Coordinates of C-alpha atoms and ligand atoms in Angstrom, one line a residue:
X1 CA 48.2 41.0 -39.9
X2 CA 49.4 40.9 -37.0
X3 CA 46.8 41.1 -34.8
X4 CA 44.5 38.6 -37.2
X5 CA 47.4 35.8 -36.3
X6 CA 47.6 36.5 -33.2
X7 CA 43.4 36.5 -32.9
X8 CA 43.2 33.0 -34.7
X9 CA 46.1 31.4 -32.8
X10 CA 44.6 32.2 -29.3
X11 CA 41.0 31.0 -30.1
X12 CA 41.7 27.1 -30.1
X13 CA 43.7 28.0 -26.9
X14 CA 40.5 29.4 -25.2
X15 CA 38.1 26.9 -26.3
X16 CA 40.5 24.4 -24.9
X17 CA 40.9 26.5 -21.4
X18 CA 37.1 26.4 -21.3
X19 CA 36.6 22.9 -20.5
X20 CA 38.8 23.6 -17.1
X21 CA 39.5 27.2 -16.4
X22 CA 38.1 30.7 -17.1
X23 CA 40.0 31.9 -20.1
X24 CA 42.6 34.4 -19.4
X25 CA 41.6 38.3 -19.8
X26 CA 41.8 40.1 -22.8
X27 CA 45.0 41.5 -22.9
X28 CA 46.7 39.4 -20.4
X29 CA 50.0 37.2 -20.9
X30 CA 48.0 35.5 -23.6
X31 CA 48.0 31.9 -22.6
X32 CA 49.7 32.1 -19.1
X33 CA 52.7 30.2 -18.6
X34 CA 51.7 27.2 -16.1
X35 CA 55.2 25.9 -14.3
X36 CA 54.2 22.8 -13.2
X37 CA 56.2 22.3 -9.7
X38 CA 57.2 18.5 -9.3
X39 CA 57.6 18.1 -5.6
X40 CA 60.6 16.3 -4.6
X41 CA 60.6 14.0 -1.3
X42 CA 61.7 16.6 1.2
X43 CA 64.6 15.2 4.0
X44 CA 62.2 16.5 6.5
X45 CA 59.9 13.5 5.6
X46 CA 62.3 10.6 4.7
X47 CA 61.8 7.6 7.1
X48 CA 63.1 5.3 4.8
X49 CA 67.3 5.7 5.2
X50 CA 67.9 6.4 1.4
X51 CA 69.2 9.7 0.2
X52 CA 71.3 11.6 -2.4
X53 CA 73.9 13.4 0.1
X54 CA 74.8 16.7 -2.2
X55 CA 78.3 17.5 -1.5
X56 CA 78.6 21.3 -2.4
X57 CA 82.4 21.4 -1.4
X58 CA 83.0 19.0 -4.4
X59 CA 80.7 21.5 -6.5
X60 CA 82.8 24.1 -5.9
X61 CA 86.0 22.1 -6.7
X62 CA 85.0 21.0 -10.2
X63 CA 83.8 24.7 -10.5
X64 CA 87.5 25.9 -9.7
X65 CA 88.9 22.6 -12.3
X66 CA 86.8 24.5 -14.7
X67 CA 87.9 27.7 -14.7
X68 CA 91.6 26.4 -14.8
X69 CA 90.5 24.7 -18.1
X70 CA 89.0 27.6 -19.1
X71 CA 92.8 29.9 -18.5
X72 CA 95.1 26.9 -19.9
X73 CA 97.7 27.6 -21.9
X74 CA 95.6 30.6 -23.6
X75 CA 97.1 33.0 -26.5
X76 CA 98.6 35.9 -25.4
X77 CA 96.3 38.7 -24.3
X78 CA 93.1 37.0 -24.5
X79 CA 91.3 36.7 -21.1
X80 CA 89.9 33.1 -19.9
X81 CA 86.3 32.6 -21.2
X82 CA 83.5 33.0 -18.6
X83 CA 82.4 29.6 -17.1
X84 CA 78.5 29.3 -17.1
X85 CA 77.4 26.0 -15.8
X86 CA 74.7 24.4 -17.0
X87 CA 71.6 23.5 -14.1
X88 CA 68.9 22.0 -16.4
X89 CA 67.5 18.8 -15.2
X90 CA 67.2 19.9 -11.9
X91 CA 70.7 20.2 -11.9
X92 CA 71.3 16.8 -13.6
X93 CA 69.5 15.5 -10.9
X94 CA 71.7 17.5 -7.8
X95 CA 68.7 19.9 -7.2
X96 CA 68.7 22.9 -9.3
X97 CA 67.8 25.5 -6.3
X98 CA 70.6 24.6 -3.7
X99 CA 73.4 23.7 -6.5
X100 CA 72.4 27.9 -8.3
X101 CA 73.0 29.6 -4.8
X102 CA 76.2 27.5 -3.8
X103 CA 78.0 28.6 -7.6
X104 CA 76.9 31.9 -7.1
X105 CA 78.1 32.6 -3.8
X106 CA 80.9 30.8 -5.1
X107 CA 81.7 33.4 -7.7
X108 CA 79.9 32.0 -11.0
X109 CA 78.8 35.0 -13.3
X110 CA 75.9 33.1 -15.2
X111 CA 73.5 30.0 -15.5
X112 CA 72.5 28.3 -18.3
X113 CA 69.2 25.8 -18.2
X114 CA 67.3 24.1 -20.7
X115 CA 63.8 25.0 -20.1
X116 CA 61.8 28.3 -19.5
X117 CA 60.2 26.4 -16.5
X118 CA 63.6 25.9 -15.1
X119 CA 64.7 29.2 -15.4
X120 CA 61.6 30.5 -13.4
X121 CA 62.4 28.0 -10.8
X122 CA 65.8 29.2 -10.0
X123 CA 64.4 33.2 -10.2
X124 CA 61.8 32.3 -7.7
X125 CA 64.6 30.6 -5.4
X126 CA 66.0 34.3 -5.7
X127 CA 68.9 33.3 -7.9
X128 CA 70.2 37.1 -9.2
X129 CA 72.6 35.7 -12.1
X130 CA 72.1 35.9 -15.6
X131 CA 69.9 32.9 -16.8
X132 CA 70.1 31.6 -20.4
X133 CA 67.2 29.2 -21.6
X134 CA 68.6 26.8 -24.0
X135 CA 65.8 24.8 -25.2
X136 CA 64.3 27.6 -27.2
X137 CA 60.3 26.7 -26.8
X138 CA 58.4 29.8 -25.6
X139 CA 54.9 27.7 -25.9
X140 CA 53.2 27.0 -29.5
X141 CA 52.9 30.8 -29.6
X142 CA 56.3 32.0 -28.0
X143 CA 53.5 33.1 -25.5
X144 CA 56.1 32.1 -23.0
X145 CA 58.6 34.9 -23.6
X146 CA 56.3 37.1 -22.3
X147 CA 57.5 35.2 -18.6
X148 CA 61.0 35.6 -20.1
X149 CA 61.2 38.9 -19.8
X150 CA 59.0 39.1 -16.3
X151 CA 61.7 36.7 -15.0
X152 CA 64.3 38.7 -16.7
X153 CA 65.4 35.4 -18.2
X154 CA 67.5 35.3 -21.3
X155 CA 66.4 33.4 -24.3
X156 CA 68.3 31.5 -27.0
X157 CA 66.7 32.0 -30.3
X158 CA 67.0 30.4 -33.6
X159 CA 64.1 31.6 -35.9
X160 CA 63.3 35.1 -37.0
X161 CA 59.4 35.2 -35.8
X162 CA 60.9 34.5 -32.4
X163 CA 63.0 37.7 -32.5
X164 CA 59.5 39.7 -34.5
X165 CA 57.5 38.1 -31.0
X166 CA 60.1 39.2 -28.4
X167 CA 60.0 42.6 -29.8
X168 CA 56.6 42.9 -30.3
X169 CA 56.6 41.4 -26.5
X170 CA 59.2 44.0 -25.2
X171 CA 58.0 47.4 -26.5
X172 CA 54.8 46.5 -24.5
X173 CA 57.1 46.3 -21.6
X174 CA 58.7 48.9 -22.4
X175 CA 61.9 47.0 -21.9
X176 CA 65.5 46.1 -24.2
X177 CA 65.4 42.1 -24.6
X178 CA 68.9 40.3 -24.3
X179 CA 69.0 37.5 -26.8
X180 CA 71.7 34.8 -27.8
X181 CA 71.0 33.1 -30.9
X182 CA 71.8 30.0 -32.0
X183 CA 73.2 28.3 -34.7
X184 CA 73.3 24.8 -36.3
X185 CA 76.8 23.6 -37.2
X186 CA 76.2 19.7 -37.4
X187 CA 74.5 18.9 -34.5
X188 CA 71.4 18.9 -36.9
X189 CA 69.1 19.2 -33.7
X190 CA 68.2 23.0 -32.8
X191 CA 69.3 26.5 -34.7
X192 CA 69.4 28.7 -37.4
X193 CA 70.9 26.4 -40.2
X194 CA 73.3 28.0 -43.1
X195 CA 70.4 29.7 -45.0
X196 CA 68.6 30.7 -42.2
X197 CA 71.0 33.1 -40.5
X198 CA 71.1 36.2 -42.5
X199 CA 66.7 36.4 -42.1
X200 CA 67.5 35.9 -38.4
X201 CA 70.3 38.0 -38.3
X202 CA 68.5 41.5 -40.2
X203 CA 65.4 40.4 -38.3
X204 CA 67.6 41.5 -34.9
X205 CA 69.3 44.2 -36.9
X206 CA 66.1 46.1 -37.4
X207 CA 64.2 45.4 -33.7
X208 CA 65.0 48.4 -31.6
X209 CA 63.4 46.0 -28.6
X210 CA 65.8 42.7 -28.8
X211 CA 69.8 43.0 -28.3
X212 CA 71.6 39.9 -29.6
X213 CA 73.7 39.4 -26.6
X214 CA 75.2 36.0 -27.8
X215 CA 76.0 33.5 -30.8
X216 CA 76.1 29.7 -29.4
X217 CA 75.9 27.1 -31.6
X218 CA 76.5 22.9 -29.8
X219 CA 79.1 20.4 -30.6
X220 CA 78.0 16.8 -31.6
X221 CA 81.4 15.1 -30.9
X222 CA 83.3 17.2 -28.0
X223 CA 84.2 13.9 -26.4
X224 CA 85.0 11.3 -29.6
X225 CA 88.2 10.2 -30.5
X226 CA 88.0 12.2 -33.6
X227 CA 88.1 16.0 -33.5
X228 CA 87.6 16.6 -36.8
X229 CA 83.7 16.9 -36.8
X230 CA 83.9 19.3 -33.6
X231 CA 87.0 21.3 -36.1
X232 CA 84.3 21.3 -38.9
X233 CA 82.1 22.8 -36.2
X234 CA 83.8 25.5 -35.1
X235 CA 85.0 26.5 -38.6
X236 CA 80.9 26.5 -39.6
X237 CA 80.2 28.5 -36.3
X238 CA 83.1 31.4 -36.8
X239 CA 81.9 31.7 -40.8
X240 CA 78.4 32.6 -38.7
X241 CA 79.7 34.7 -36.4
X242 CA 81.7 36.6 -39.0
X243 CA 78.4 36.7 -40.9
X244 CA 76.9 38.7 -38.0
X245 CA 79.6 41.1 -37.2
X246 CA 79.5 42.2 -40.8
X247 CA 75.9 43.4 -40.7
X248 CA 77.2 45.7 -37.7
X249 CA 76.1 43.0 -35.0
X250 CA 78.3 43.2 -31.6
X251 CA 77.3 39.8 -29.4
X252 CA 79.0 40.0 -26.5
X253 CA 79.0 36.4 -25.8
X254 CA 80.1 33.8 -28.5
X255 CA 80.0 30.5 -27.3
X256 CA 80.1 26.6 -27.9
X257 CA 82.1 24.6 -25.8
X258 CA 80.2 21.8 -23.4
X259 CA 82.1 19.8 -20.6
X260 CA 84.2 17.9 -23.1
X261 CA 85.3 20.7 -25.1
X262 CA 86.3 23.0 -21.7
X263 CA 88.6 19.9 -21.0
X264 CA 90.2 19.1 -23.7
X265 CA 91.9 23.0 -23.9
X266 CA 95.1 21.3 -25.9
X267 CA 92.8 20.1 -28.9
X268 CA 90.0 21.9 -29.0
X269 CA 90.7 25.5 -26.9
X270 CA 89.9 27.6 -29.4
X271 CA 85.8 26.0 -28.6
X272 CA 86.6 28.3 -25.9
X273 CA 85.5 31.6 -27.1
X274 CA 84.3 34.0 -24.6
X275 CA 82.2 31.5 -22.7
X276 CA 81.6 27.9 -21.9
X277 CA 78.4 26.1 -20.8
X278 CA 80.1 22.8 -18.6
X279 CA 77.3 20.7 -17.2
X280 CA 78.5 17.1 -16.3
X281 CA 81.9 17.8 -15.1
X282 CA 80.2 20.4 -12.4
X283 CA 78.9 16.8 -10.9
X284 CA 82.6 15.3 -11.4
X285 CA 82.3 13.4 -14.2
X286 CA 84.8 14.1 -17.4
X287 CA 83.4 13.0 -20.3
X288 CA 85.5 10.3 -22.2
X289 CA 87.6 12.1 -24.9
X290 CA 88.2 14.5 -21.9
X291 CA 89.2 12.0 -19.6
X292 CA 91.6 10.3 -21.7
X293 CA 93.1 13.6 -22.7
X294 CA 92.9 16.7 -20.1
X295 CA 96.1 17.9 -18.8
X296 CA 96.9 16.7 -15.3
X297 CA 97.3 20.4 -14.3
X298 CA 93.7 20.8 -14.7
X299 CA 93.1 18.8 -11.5
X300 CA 90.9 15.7 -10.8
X301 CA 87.1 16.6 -10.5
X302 CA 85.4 14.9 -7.7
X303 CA 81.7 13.5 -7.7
X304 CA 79.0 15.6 -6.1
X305 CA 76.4 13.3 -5.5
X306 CA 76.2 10.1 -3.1
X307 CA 73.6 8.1 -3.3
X308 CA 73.0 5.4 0.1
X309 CA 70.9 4.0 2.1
X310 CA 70.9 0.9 4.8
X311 CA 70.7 -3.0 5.3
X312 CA 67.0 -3.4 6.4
X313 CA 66.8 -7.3 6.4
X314 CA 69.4 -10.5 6.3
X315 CA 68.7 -13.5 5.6
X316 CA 70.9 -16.4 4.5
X317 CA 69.8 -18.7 2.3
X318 CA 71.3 -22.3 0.9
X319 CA 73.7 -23.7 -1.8
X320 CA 70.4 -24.1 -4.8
X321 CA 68.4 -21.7 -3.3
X322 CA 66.8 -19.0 -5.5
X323 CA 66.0 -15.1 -4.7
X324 CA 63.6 -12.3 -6.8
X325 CA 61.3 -12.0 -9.3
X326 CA 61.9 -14.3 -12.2
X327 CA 64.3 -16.2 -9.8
X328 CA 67.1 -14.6 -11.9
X329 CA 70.1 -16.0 -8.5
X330 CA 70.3 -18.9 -7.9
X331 CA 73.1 -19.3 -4.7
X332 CA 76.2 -21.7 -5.4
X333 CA 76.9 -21.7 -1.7
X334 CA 75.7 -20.7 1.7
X335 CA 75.1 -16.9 1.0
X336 CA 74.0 -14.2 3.7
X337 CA 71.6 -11.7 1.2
X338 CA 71.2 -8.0 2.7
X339 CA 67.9 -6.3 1.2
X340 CA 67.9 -2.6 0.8
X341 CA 65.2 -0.5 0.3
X342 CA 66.1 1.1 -3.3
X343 CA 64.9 0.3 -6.4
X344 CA 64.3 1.2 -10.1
X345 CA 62.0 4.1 -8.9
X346 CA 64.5 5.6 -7.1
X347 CA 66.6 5.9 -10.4
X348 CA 68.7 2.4 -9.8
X349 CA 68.5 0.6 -13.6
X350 CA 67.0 -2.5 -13.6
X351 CA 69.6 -3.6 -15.9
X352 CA 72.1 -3.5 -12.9
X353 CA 69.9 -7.1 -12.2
X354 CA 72.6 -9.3 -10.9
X355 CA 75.2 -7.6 -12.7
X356 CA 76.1 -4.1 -10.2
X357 CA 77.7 -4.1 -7.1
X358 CA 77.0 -1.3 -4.1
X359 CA 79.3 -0.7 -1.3
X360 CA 78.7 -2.2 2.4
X361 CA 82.0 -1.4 5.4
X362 CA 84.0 0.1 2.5
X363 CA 83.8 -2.9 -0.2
X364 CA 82.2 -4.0 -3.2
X365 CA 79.3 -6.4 -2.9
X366 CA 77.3 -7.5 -6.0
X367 CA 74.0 -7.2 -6.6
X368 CA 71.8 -10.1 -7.1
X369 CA 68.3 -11.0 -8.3
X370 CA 66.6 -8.8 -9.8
X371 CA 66.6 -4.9 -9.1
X372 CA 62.7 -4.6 -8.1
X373 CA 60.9 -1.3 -8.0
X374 CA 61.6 -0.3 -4.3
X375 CA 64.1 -3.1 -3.0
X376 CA 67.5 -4.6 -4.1
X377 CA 69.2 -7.4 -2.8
X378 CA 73.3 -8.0 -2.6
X379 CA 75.5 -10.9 -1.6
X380 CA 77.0 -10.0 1.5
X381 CA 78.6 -13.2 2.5
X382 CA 82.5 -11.8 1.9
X383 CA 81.6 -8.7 3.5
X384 CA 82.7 -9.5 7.2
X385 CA 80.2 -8.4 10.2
X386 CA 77.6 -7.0 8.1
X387 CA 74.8 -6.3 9.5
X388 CA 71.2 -4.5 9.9
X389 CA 71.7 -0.7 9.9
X390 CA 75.1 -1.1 7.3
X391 CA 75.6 2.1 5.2
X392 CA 75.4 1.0 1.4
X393 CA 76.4 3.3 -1.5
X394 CA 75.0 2.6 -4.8
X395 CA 76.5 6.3 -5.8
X396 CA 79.9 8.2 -4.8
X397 CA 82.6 6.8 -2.0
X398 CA 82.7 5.0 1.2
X399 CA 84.8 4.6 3.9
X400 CA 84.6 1.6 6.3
X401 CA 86.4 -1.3 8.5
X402 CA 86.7 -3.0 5.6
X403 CA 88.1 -0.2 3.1
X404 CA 87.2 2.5 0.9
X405 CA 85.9 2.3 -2.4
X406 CA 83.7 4.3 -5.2
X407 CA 81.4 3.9 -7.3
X408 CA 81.2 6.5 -10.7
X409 CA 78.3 7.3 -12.6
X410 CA 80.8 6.0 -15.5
X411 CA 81.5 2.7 -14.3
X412 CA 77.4 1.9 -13.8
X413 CA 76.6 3.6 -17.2
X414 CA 79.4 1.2 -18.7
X415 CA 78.0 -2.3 -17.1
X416 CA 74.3 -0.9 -18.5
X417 CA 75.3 0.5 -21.8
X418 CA 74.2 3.8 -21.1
X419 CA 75.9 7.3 -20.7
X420 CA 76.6 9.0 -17.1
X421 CA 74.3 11.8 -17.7
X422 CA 71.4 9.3 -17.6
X423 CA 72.6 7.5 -14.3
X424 CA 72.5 10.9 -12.6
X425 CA 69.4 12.6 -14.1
X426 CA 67.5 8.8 -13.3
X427 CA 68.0 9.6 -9.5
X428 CA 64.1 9.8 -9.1
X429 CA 61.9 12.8 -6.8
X430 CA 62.1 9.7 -4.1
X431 CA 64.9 10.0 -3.0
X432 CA 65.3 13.7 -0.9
X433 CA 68.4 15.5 -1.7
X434 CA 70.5 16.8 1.3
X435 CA 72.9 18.6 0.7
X436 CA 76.5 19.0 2.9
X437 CA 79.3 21.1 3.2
X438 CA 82.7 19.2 3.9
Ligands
PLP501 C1 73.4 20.0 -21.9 C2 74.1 21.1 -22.7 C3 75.3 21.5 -22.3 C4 76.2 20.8 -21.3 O1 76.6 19.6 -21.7 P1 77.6 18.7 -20.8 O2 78.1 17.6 -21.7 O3 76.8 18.1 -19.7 O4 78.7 19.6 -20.3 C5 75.9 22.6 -23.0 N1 75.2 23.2 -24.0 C6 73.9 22.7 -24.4 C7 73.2 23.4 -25.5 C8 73.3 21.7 -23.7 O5 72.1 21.2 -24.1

């Protein structure tokens, strides 16, 4: 039975590998896993003056803010839950590679990323931590746990053929697979729902090969106003995990707390459990509920990433005049314009048309005209001796003549009506990451 499905699924697979590439040997890692590498702008190459400047001190900052969160004010006897940050997106955007080695040096005991891909990226950068991959697609086939184990990657499950495949795909190893699996508690998105978790949970009881290491499950509404939904959560999540531990499963990891949950320790510490994934407040930026409502003593979190580049033309331009595509500024005085070469391709919102403001010698000048795809303009006229070869930061602080100022991933997802996590994951492959120690 087996066999036959497996048979009949890979036949489509070959015919469709025979258009471009010998189909893979009998036997063999069924379909192979292909990782498709997207190459980054290396700072090697950069000519053009923009860049993301990686500050890893800050990393490690927001790493030691977490793991205060992660001891505050706990219950008698139980120890602080494990802090695991979460790297998918290329790190939301910081550069998965450099950002794994800096948190591991720095102590870290595990990584959590989204996609098998990523998780094979960070082994390959010789990243030795335990690596949990979130996203739970292993390929139409689960082909892909096959690399999970090569990789020595751990999978989150949430269906009971994916525990029968890992099995089947770890006896041939000859190796125990670590599992975590997850469960659906309202985010209505990914995991085994109510009904579903007894067939997933006997399914791992009876697989000699597969060790259910973990029980995860994701909160909708960690940073809202209202905690009642994340409560509702929780209660959902501990009936599921009580579920398991009576059919004599032992996970060593039970877990469910994202960035907002970790900092909000007075309302919603028992999200805690024995682990927490954080992502966005690695990169300094506390989701809202979190920001309004973290205890001081947790410490401020400081932004990783600073995006900047340079003035590379002036011009100044009469009262009347108009500047950009669509003509969108029109100049109600004498104005001095500074063009920099950044744009929406670099991961700078077109929306922030005449409406976002950079930093030039330590203040705020607005943007104006339209954002175009590899050059923005700003109003320099209040900002005194600017000139060709300024510093501007569309990202992160400045210090100059004139001041010091930042700009948060908060404040441009506010004037654009988005959410941080998109202003940081839009900084595009253009733009080469370096990375600094303070
Ligand atoms: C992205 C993600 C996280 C981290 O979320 P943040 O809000 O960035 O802290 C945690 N768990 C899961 C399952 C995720 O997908």
């Amino acid at each position: 039975m087996v066999k036959a499905e497996r048979r009949m699924s890979q036949g489509p697979a070959r015919i469709a590998n025979s258009a471009e590439a010998p189909p893979p040997a009998a036997g063999s890692a069924d379909e192979a896993v292909r990782v498709a590498k997207p190459r980054r702008a290396a700072p090697e190459s950069a000519v053009r003056p923009t860049r993301a400047e990686i500050n890893l001190g800050a990393l490690r900052h927001n790493l030691r803010v977490l793991g205060r969160a992660a001891a505050f004010e706990l219950p008698a006897g139980r120890k602080p839950c494990e802090v695991w940050g979460v790297l998918k997106a290329d790190a939301y955007g910081h550069g998965a590679p450099a950002v794994a080695r800096t948190l591991e040096r720095a102590g870290m005991p595990g990584i959590c990323v989204a996609l098998l891909e990523e998780g094979i990226e960070l082994r390959g950068a010789g990243i030795r931590l335990p690596i949990l991959v979130m996203g739970g697609y292993y390929g139409p086939h689960d082909s892909g746990l096959e690399a999970v184990l090569e990789h020595r990657l751990v999978p989150v499950v949430y269906r009971r053929e994916q525990v029968e495949n890992l099995g089947r795909a770890a006896e041939r190893t000859g190796a125990t697979a670590s599992v975590h699996v997850k469960i659906d508690t309202g985010m209505g998105r990914l995991g085994a729902r109510a009904g579903e978790v007894d067939a997933i949970f006997e399914a791992l009881a009876r697989e000699p090969h597969v060790r259910l290491d973990g029980l995860m499950t994701h909160l909708a509404c960690a940073d809202g106003d209202d905690t009642a939904p994340t409560l509702a959560q929780l209660a959902a999540f501990d009936a599921a995990v009580g579920r398991a531990r009576s059919l004599g499963l032992r996970p060593r990891f039970v877990h469910a707390a994202n960035s907002a949950a970790l900092l909000r320790p007075v309302e919603l510490g028992e999200a805690r459990y024995d682990l927490a994934r954080p992502g966005i407040a690695l990169f300094g930026v506390a989701p809202p509920g979190a920001a309004a409502t973290s205890p001081g003593a947790l410490g401020e979190l400081r932004t990783v990433m600073r995006v900047r580049s340079e003035i590379v033309a002036l011009r100044t331009i009469a009262a009347g005049e108009r500047i950009g595509y669509g003509h969108l500024f029109e100049a109600r005085r004498t104005t001095h314009i500074a063009t920099v070469p950044i744009g929406y391709a670099d991961g700078i919102s077109r929306s922030l048309s005449n409406r976002g403001h950079v930093l030039v010698r330590g203040k705020r000048a607005p943007i104006v005209g339209a954002v175009s795809m590899d050059l923005t303009m700003i109003d320099v006229t209040d900002i005194e001796g600017a000139r060709l070869g300024d510093e501007i930061v569309v990202l992160g602080g400045q210090e100059g003549p004139l001041g010091q100022g930042v700009i948060r991933a908060e404040e441009v997802a506010d004037q654009i009506g988005c959410i941080p996590w998109e202003v940081l994951t839009a900084i595009s492959r253009r733009v080469p990451r370096f990375y600094r120690e303070p």
